[in-house]
Amino acid sequence: MENLIALLIAAPLLGAAVLLVGGRRLDAVGHWIGTLLAAASFVVGLVLFAGLLGRGTEDRTLTQHLFSWIPVAGFQADVTFRLDQLSMTFVLLITGVGSLIHLYSVGYMEHDERRRRFFGYLNLFLAAMLLLVLADNYLLLYVGWEGVGLASYLLIGFWQHKPSAATAAKKAFLVNRVGDMGLSIAIMLMFTTFGTFAFGPVLGHVGDTSEGRLTAIGLMLLLAACGKSAQVPLQSWLGDAMEGPTPVSALIHAATMVTAGVYLIVRSGALFNAAPDAQLAVTVVGAVTLLFGAIVGCAKDDIKKALAGSTMSQIGYMVLAAGLGPVGYVFAIMHLVTHGFFKAGLFLGAGSVMHAMNDEVDMRKYGGLRKYMPVTFVTFGLGYLAIIGFPGLSGFFSKDKIIEAAFAKGGTEGWILGGAALLGAAITAFYMTRVMLMTFFGEERWRNRPTPSPAEPSVEPAAEERGEHAEPHPHESPKVMTIPMIVLAVGSVFGGAFFSLGDRFLHWLEPVTGHQEGHPPVSAWTVTAATLVCLVLGAGLAWAQYGRRPVPAVAPRGSLLTRAARRDLLQDDFNHVVLVRGGEHLTRTLVYLDHSLVDGVVNGTAASVGGLSGRLRRLQNGFARSYAVSMFGGAAVLVAATLLMRAV
Amino acid sequence: MNPVNYLYLAALLFTIGATGVLVRRNAIVVFMCIELMLNACNLAFVAFSRMHGNLDGQIIAFFTMVVAAAEVVVGLAIIVSLFRTRHSASVDDASLMKL
Amino acid sequence: MSFPLLTATAALPAVGAIATAAVPAARRTAAKWLALLFSLATLALAVTVAIRFDPGGARYQLTESHAWIKDFGVRYELGVDGIAVALIALTAVLIPFIVLAGWHDADPLETGNRRWRPTQGFFALILAVEAMVILSFEATDVFLFYIFFEAMLIPMYFLIGGFGDRAHAHGEETASTQRSYAAVKFLLYNLVGGLIMLAAVIGLYVVAGNFSLQEIAQARADGSLHMATGTERWLFLGFFFAFAVKAPLWPLHTWLPNAMGEATAPVAVLITAVVDKVGTFAMLRFCLQLFPGASKWATPVILVLALISILYGALLAVGQRDIKRLVAYASISHFGFIIMGIFAMTSQGQSGATLYMVNHGISTAALMLVAGFLISRRGSRLIADYGGVQKVAPVLAGTFLIGGLATLSLPGLAPFVSEFLVLVGTFTRHPAIGVVATFGIVLAALYTLVLYQRTMTGPVKPEVAAMPDLRVREVAVVAPLIVLLVFLGVYPKPVADIVNPAVQQTLSDVHKKDPRPEVEAAK
């Protein structure tokens, strides 16, 4: 049973190796190999899941020790996997959604000549992500952590010939590296504190050390989570990451990788529980990001970037919940799973729309698509209802619980956090309704466009290559793409209810994360009612602005906030001025100094020696007799000196 | 006879040789003066050998002779090839010993 | 007496050098194959050394000892500990790839330029360097070590000054001037270091009365040889200066970018991956063992210099416009990590530093050799002259990326293991320095990815449009290096097991113990 765990990772890893090393020979079948191996991993996951269900509630942790990885004196890192309820949840989400998106990509990437490599990278991502959630110690987790970063880098920059894609990929990796720095410092702190960094011993001994140290570790882990999960202040890469192919955005930048930060915090729950200051920082980051992402999402006309803002915001909810401690851990993970369903579904829907619209991403050039793409419309619509928290659908159950838990934090903090979460829910309803209305309703703005708009370069390159600015002919996507969308839509509809019925999810996760019932200052029903009111308000506002009135094809100038939100609330401008420019000046100065100062001192010494020898050189005139004179002179001096010494 | 006289002779010969090296221009003469200096040294070695009553000086004298013979071979070859290329045996005509 | 395995390992490439040099001018190809054959045979011997070495056994194994210059107590004494075994193996592994990568670097130009480029000499010099490097890893006599430490400068000088990139942006004349400048700079820097070391070697002899590392270290350990604090510090500084020039440590680093920039890629690898390692190796073997007190005394300053090296090298790498100089500055940053690990005085730090030497050798070889292939195709070292290469030469771009990822220490590849060990080892004793050094990993990502982005991605530049992908010979060079990088990243235990006991002994030489964790949670 335990021995199957490694197989989970081995299958996609094998796929990545075969597809990337195999070369052109595999071009014809590569995508099916990749999809099959992802599905195989899912099947193994199901078998293990069945196995876990067959065990007692307290006996559901399996470990598999493979080999000793880095053995140096007290520093013992092993390659050991740990499968418990928390990792199992992630394994099923990753392999399940992953397999669906592999399938979808078969259709989506059909015309890309580098499709084999795309599937190789996707498989590499699966392997790294599974390693991340299955690792039994923080260092091995770190391998998966950077591994998914690499896969994300490769996939964002998949269309490398576009400078924007290459830049976005680099940016994502660099910002993530800043977060990774946090993770490595956290591991070092753990090592100096506990002498190990395996989950069991570290989390089991948190009581034996000072709170200050735990807070330091917690803050470093939070930094890591901020990088990977695009939380403020390291969120700037996620919007640009939409340069990648849409299936990538769905899998990596919506459903799985970006949630790794939440996993890290929940996994380290015992540590955070003992460090309330770190927990508070986590909740603040979560609350700020959930508003930040929502505001950015409202202003974007690019459908993928609007969804990216939404992802940021939803992960903000999860981080907020994770920061609440045992009250929120289970709901953070539950929202993570339901979000995995509906956000992946929404992205796949967006991809399907783009596929139909010659890879146009500007929602202002969509409109009225429901007639042409019924399946996409219905699945996207269900995802939409799920994310805004329509009663009965997944998002309703998971988000509502988080808002309740935020209020239950108590005191002023509870009211602020809860208020932020409620406000976020209203904005979510606004921007998602806006996306829905602009894409599927209203007039068909893509018809008879007067001039091809050069304003927004389209994201996918195919359109540019084909030179198509002709009127698009929207059509439904092939079955291989719609089936995954349908499956995810089913998940978005029933997932939440299924998990919440009889608190199934709670009972499943409780042994790992622990749980504590929250007691909000107002009754649960009041919170739910308030949430629904916010939902109606947000959606109504959006309808008033984008449903009742026609949407202008060119974006209006907008208010100051709108303009700032379009530019990701000026975070990029800040980065550019302070970090990029400042860094450039610093390196240029250093290059100059290295040449003129460090090297200059040495060269100066060399030059003065050279000048001296130039003068000495004149003595060497090449005439034998002058040399003879100097020899005799020297001999005479020697003799004289010897005699003198004798005399003395 | 007092062996010190031999040393005086050696010193005299050496000085004559050294002066010759310095003042003469003809390479052959310079060369002969060098030989004179070498032989002055030999004389001094042998004289010292006699004075100290051991053989070291005489042995070194043999070494000197061998070195001198080798030197003659190389030196004459250089002078001949110089004379061939420059049609002169004056040491002041060539300043080839600098870069 | 048993078979002198260590002598044989060093002598074989020396014999190879002579044999290669003796091949007639017309039989160029024969010389190349001969050099390759000898380097592979040396590799076989080095593997034998590694197998015969028993990690749990005596400190120095496979020892040989013969009288050499009796009057000064100089002996021909060889012996290897785990650290030396690892580095000999690294050297022996890399040389065949260097030979193979430089296969055409020294072909005489057929037309136009009639400069004489003796193929035989090129390969003979490489083998000569190998012989001397191996001997300096093996020597346990300080004087013997000094001789080879200095002697390897001679072939290196000719390799840097005599052979450059085939086509050069500024024309052959300028290139040749810059090359001789670089070669002379290399020589002068290292000679100055060597001279100061010579003074210290003589000083050591005056104090200790012999040159034997083992005897002196033994005498120091049991207290029979007393050194005045001042004397010990001066001698330490003399040795350390030479090694810091060779390593190179900021601010003695400026010869490296010139040398690596002007030399051909295989020679650049030889400099940074092989020859420079003698410097860091000697810090571990000589500085710490002979002068434990002075080493501890100098630690704070050296750690700060190493930290500056890490950040400074990385920042300058970001600012470079020349591919090879960029790799050179990256190497300076990495040497900062190695030196930091050595002087962190913890088992993680020193084991990490030793692994770092090995891994840095392999990763830089992979990156630099691919960069060399790239440069030879376009005839320019400037980053700005490239763009979109991945479209026309995907295998080249892919291997370049893997080399770059190894340079930025991606987990799963070998350099991560060593870099993390060094960081942890430093952090346990000096948390502030460890944290600041961690910034190095962000900067490493910056310079690597900027390099990759500017050369490989974006629209295809017309000058690179016809660029051929890697050839079979080139794949044969890169593929094994990549396999090694992955293998040592996933399973570094074999190397770690060889290195660990030697590191423990070095630590006990300086009377240092690992700091204990606050909570003993591991049990």
Coordinates of N, CA and C in Angstrom, one line a residue, chain C residues 352-483:
Chain C
G352 N 29.4 20.8 2.6 CA 28.7 21.5 1.5 C 29.7 22.2 0.6
A353 N 30.8 22.8 1.1 CA 31.8 23.5 0.3 C 32.5 22.5 -0.6
T354 N 32.8 21.3 0.0 CA 33.4 20.3 -0.9 C 32.5 19.8 -2.0
L355 N 31.3 19.5 -1.6 CA 30.3 19.1 -2.7 C 30.2 20.3 -3.7
Y356 N 30.2 21.5 -3.2 CA 30.0 22.7 -4.0 C 31.1 22.7 -5.0
M357 N 32.4 22.4 -4.6 CA 33.5 22.4 -5.6 C 33.2 21.4 -6.7
V358 N 32.7 20.2 -6.3 CA 32.5 19.2 -7.3 C 31.3 19.7 -8.2
N359 N 30.2 20.1 -7.6 CA 29.0 20.5 -8.4 C 29.2 21.7 -9.2
H360 N 29.9 22.7 -8.7 CA 30.2 23.9 -9.4 C 31.0 23.5 -10.7
G361 N 32.0 22.6 -10.5 CA 32.8 22.2 -11.6 C 31.9 21.7 -12.7
I362 N 31.0 20.8 -12.4 CA 30.1 20.2 -13.4 C 29.1 21.2 -14.0
S363 N 28.5 22.0 -13.1 CA 27.5 22.9 -13.6 C 28.1 24.0 -14.5
T364 N 29.2 24.5 -14.1 CA 29.9 25.5 -14.9 C 30.3 24.9 -16.2
A365 N 30.8 23.7 -16.2 CA 31.3 23.1 -17.4 C 30.1 23.0 -18.3
A366 N 28.9 22.5 -17.8 CA 27.8 22.4 -18.7 C 27.4 23.7 -19.3
L367 N 27.3 24.7 -18.5 CA 26.9 26.0 -19.0 C 27.9 26.6 -19.9
M368 N 29.1 26.6 -19.5 CA 30.2 27.3 -20.3 C 30.4 26.6 -21.6
L369 N 30.4 25.2 -21.6 CA 30.7 24.5 -22.9 C 29.6 24.8 -23.9
V370 N 28.3 24.8 -23.4 CA 27.2 25.1 -24.3 C 27.3 26.5 -24.8
A371 N 27.7 27.4 -23.9 CA 27.9 28.8 -24.3 C 29.0 28.9 -25.4
G372 N 30.0 28.0 -25.2 CA 31.1 28.0 -26.2 C 30.6 27.5 -27.6
F373 N 29.7 26.5 -27.5 CA 29.2 26.0 -28.8 C 28.4 27.1 -29.5
L374 N 27.6 27.8 -28.6 CA 26.8 28.9 -29.1 C 27.7 30.0 -29.8
I375 N 28.8 30.4 -29.0 CA 29.6 31.4 -29.5 C 30.3 31.0 -30.8
S376 N 30.7 29.8 -30.9 CA 31.4 29.3 -32.1 C 30.5 29.4 -33.3
R377 N 29.2 29.3 -33.1 CA 28.3 29.4 -34.2 C 28.1 30.8 -34.8
R378 N 28.1 31.7 -33.9 CA 27.8 33.1 -34.3 C 29.0 34.0 -34.4
G379 N 30.1 33.5 -33.7 CA 31.3 34.3 -33.7 C 31.2 35.6 -32.9
S380 N 30.4 35.6 -31.8 CA 30.4 36.8 -31.0 C 30.1 36.3 -29.6
R381 N 30.7 37.1 -28.6 CA 30.5 36.8 -27.2 C 29.4 37.7 -26.6
L382 N 29.0 38.7 -27.4 CA 28.1 39.6 -26.8 C 26.6 39.1 -26.8
I383 N 26.0 39.3 -25.6 CA 24.7 38.8 -25.4 C 23.7 39.4 -26.4
A384 N 23.9 40.7 -26.7 CA 23.0 41.4 -27.6 C 23.0 40.9 -29.0
D385 N 24.0 40.1 -29.4 CA 24.1 39.6 -30.7 C 23.2 38.4 -30.9
Y386 N 22.6 37.9 -29.9 CA 21.7 36.7 -30.0 C 20.3 37.1 -29.7
G387 N 19.4 36.1 -30.0 CA 18.0 36.3 -29.7 C 17.2 35.2 -30.5
G388 N 16.3 34.6 -29.8 CA 15.4 33.6 -30.5 C 16.1 32.3 -30.8
V389 N 17.2 32.0 -30.2 CA 18.0 30.8 -30.6 C 17.1 29.5 -30.3
Q390 N 16.3 29.6 -29.3 CA 15.5 28.3 -29.0 C 14.7 27.9 -30.2
K391 N 14.3 28.8 -31.0 CA 13.4 28.5 -32.2 C 14.2 27.7 -33.2
V392 N 15.5 28.1 -33.4 CA 16.3 27.4 -34.5 C 17.1 26.3 -33.9
A393 N 17.5 26.3 -32.7 CA 18.3 25.3 -32.1 C 17.8 24.9 -30.7
P394 N 16.7 24.1 -30.7 CA 16.0 23.8 -29.4 C 16.9 23.0 -28.5
V395 N 17.6 22.1 -29.0 CA 18.4 21.2 -28.1 C 19.5 22.1 -27.4
L396 N 20.1 22.9 -28.2 CA 21.2 23.8 -27.7 C 20.5 24.7 -26.6
A397 N 19.4 25.3 -26.9 CA 18.7 26.2 -25.9 C 18.3 25.4 -24.7
G398 N 17.8 24.1 -24.8 CA 17.4 23.3 -23.7 C 18.6 23.0 -22.8
T399 N 19.7 22.6 -23.4 CA 20.9 22.3 -22.6 C 21.4 23.5 -21.9
F400 N 21.4 24.6 -22.6 CA 21.8 25.9 -22.0 C 21.0 26.2 -20.8
L401 N 19.7 26.0 -20.9 CA 18.8 26.3 -19.8 C 19.1 25.4 -18.6
I402 N 19.3 24.1 -18.9 CA 19.6 23.2 -17.8 C 20.9 23.6 -17.1
G403 N 21.9 24.0 -17.9 CA 23.2 24.5 -17.3 C 22.9 25.7 -16.5
G404 N 22.0 26.6 -17.0 CA 21.7 27.8 -16.2 C 20.9 27.5 -15.0
L405 N 20.0 26.6 -15.0 CA 19.2 26.2 -13.9 C 20.1 25.6 -12.8
A406 N 21.1 24.8 -13.3 CA 22.1 24.3 -12.3 C 22.9 25.4 -11.6
T407 N 23.2 26.4 -12.4 CA 24.0 27.6 -11.9 C 23.1 28.3 -10.9
L408 N 21.8 28.4 -11.1 CA 21.0 29.1 -10.1 C 20.6 28.1 -9.0
S409 N 21.1 26.9 -8.9 CA 20.9 26.0 -7.9 C 19.4 25.6 -7.7
L410 N 18.9 25.1 -8.8 CA 17.5 24.6 -8.8 C 17.5 23.3 -8.0
P411 N 16.6 23.1 -7.0 CA 16.5 21.8 -6.4 C 16.3 20.7 -7.4
G412 N 16.9 19.6 -7.1 CA 16.8 18.4 -8.0 C 18.1 18.3 -8.8
L413 N 18.8 19.4 -9.0 CA 20.1 19.4 -9.6 C 21.2 19.5 -8.6
A414 N 22.4 19.0 -8.9 CA 23.4 18.9 -7.9 C 23.7 20.2 -7.1
P415 N 23.9 21.3 -7.7 CA 24.4 22.5 -7.0 C 23.5 22.9 -5.8
F416 N 22.2 22.5 -5.9 CA 21.3 22.9 -4.8 C 21.7 22.3 -3.5
V417 N 22.1 21.0 -3.6 CA 22.4 20.3 -2.4 C 23.6 21.0 -1.7
S418 N 24.6 21.3 -2.4 CA 25.8 21.9 -1.8 C 25.5 23.3 -1.4
E419 N 24.7 24.1 -2.2 CA 24.5 25.5 -1.8 C 23.6 25.5 -0.5
F420 N 22.7 24.6 -0.4 CA 21.8 24.6 0.8 C 22.6 24.2 2.0
L421 N 23.5 23.2 1.8 CA 24.4 22.8 2.9 C 25.2 24.0 3.4
V422 N 25.8 24.7 2.5 CA 26.7 25.8 2.8 C 25.9 26.9 3.6
L423 N 24.7 27.1 3.1 CA 23.8 28.2 3.7 C 23.4 27.7 5.1
V424 N 23.0 26.5 5.3 CA 22.6 26.0 6.6 C 23.8 26.0 7.5
G425 N 24.9 25.5 7.0 CA 26.1 25.4 7.8 C 26.5 26.8 8.3
T426 N 26.4 27.8 7.5 CA 26.8 29.1 7.9 C 25.8 29.7 8.8
F427 N 24.5 29.4 8.5 CA 23.4 30.0 9.3 C 23.5 29.5 10.8
T428 N 23.8 28.2 11.0 CA 23.8 27.7 12.4 C 24.8 28.4 13.2
R429 N 25.9 28.9 12.6 CA 26.9 29.6 13.4 C 26.8 31.2 13.3
H430 N 26.5 31.6 12.1 CA 26.4 33.1 11.9 C 25.1 33.4 11.2
P431 N 24.0 33.5 11.9 CA 22.7 33.7 11.3 C 22.6 34.9 10.3
A432 N 23.2 36.0 10.7 CA 23.0 37.2 9.9 C 23.7 37.0 8.5
I433 N 24.9 36.4 8.6 CA 25.6 36.2 7.3 C 24.9 35.2 6.4
G434 N 24.3 34.2 7.1 CA 23.6 33.2 6.3 C 22.4 33.8 5.7
V435 N 21.7 34.7 6.3 CA 20.5 35.3 5.8 C 20.9 36.2 4.6
V436 N 21.9 37.0 4.8 CA 22.3 37.9 3.7 C 22.7 37.1 2.5
A437 N 23.5 36.0 2.7 CA 23.9 35.2 1.6 C 22.8 34.6 0.8
T438 N 21.6 34.4 1.5 CA 20.5 33.8 0.8 C 20.0 34.7 -0.3
F439 N 20.3 36.0 -0.2 CA 19.9 36.9 -1.3 C 20.6 36.5 -2.6
G440 N 21.8 35.9 -2.4 CA 22.5 35.4 -3.6 C 21.6 34.5 -4.5
I441 N 20.7 33.7 -3.9 CA 19.9 32.8 -4.7 C 18.9 33.6 -5.6
V442 N 18.5 34.7 -5.1 CA 17.6 35.6 -6.0 C 18.4 36.2 -7.1
L443 N 19.6 36.7 -6.8 CA 20.4 37.3 -7.8 C 20.9 36.3 -8.8
A444 N 21.2 35.0 -8.4 CA 21.6 34.0 -9.3 C 20.5 33.7 -10.3
A445 N 19.2 33.7 -9.8 CA 18.1 33.5 -10.7 C 18.0 34.7 -11.7
L446 N 18.3 35.9 -11.2 CA 18.2 37.0 -12.1 C 19.2 37.0 -13.2
Y447 N 20.5 36.7 -12.9 CA 21.5 36.8 -14.0 C 21.3 35.6 -15.0
T448 N 21.0 34.4 -14.4 CA 20.8 33.3 -15.3 C 19.6 33.5 -16.3
L449 N 18.5 33.9 -15.7 CA 17.3 34.0 -16.5 C 17.4 35.2 -17.5
V450 N 18.0 36.3 -17.1 CA 18.2 37.4 -18.0 C 19.1 36.9 -19.2
L451 N 20.1 36.2 -18.9 CA 21.0 35.6 -19.9 C 20.2 34.8 -20.9
Y452 N 19.4 33.9 -20.3 CA 18.6 32.9 -21.1 C 17.6 33.7 -22.0
Q453 N 16.9 34.7 -21.3 CA 15.9 35.4 -22.0 C 16.5 36.2 -23.2
R454 N 17.6 36.8 -23.0 CA 18.2 37.7 -24.0 C 18.7 36.9 -25.2
T455 N 19.3 35.7 -24.9 CA 20.0 35.0 -26.0 C 19.0 34.0 -26.7
M456 N 18.1 33.4 -25.9 CA 17.4 32.3 -26.4 C 16.0 32.6 -26.8
T457 N 15.3 33.5 -26.2 CA 13.9 33.8 -26.4 C 13.7 35.0 -27.3
G458 N 12.5 35.3 -27.6 CA 12.2 36.5 -28.4 C 12.2 36.1 -29.9
P459 N 12.0 37.1 -30.7 CA 12.0 36.9 -32.1 C 13.4 36.4 -32.6
V460 N 13.4 35.6 -33.6 CA 14.7 35.1 -34.2 C 15.5 36.2 -34.9
K461 N 16.7 36.5 -34.4 CA 17.5 37.5 -35.1 C 18.0 36.9 -36.5
P462 N 18.1 37.7 -37.5 CA 18.5 37.2 -38.8 C 19.9 36.5 -38.8
E463 N 20.8 37.0 -37.9 CA 22.1 36.4 -37.9 C 22.1 35.0 -37.3
V464 N 21.1 34.7 -36.5 CA 21.2 33.3 -35.9 C 20.2 32.4 -36.7
A465 N 19.5 32.9 -37.7 CA 18.4 32.1 -38.3 C 19.0 30.8 -38.8
A466 N 20.2 30.8 -39.3 CA 20.7 29.6 -40.0 C 21.5 28.7 -39.0
M467 N 21.4 29.0 -37.7 CA 22.3 28.4 -36.8 C 22.0 26.9 -36.6
P468 N 22.9 26.0 -36.8 CA 22.6 24.6 -36.7 C 22.5 24.2 -35.2
D469 N 21.7 23.1 -34.9 CA 21.5 22.7 -33.6 C 22.8 21.9 -33.2
L470 N 22.8 21.4 -31.9 CA 24.0 20.7 -31.4 C 24.3 19.5 -32.3
R471 N 25.6 19.3 -32.5 CA 26.0 18.1 -33.3 C 26.2 16.9 -32.4
V472 N 26.5 15.8 -32.9 CA 26.6 14.6 -32.1 C 27.8 14.7 -31.1
R473 N 28.9 15.2 -31.5 CA 30.0 15.4 -30.6 C 29.6 16.3 -29.5
E474 N 28.9 17.4 -29.8 CA 28.6 18.3 -28.8 C 27.5 17.7 -27.8
V475 N 26.6 16.9 -28.3 CA 25.7 16.3 -27.4 C 26.4 15.3 -26.5
A476 N 27.4 14.6 -27.1 CA 28.2 13.7 -26.3 C 28.9 14.4 -25.2
V477 N 29.2 15.7 -25.3 CA 29.9 16.4 -24.3 C 28.8 16.8 -23.2
V478 N 27.7 17.3 -23.6 CA 26.8 17.9 -22.7 C 25.9 16.9 -22.0
A479 N 25.4 15.9 -22.7 CA 24.5 14.9 -22.1 C 25.0 14.3 -20.8
P480 N 26.3 13.7 -20.9 CA 26.7 13.1 -19.6 C 26.8 14.1 -18.5
L481 N 27.2 15.3 -18.8 CA 27.3 16.3 -17.7 C 25.9 16.5 -17.1
I482 N 24.9 16.6 -17.9 CA 23.6 16.8 -17.4 C 23.1 15.6 -16.6
V483 N 23.4 14.4 -17.1 CA 23.1 13.2 -16.3 C 23.7 13.3 -14.9

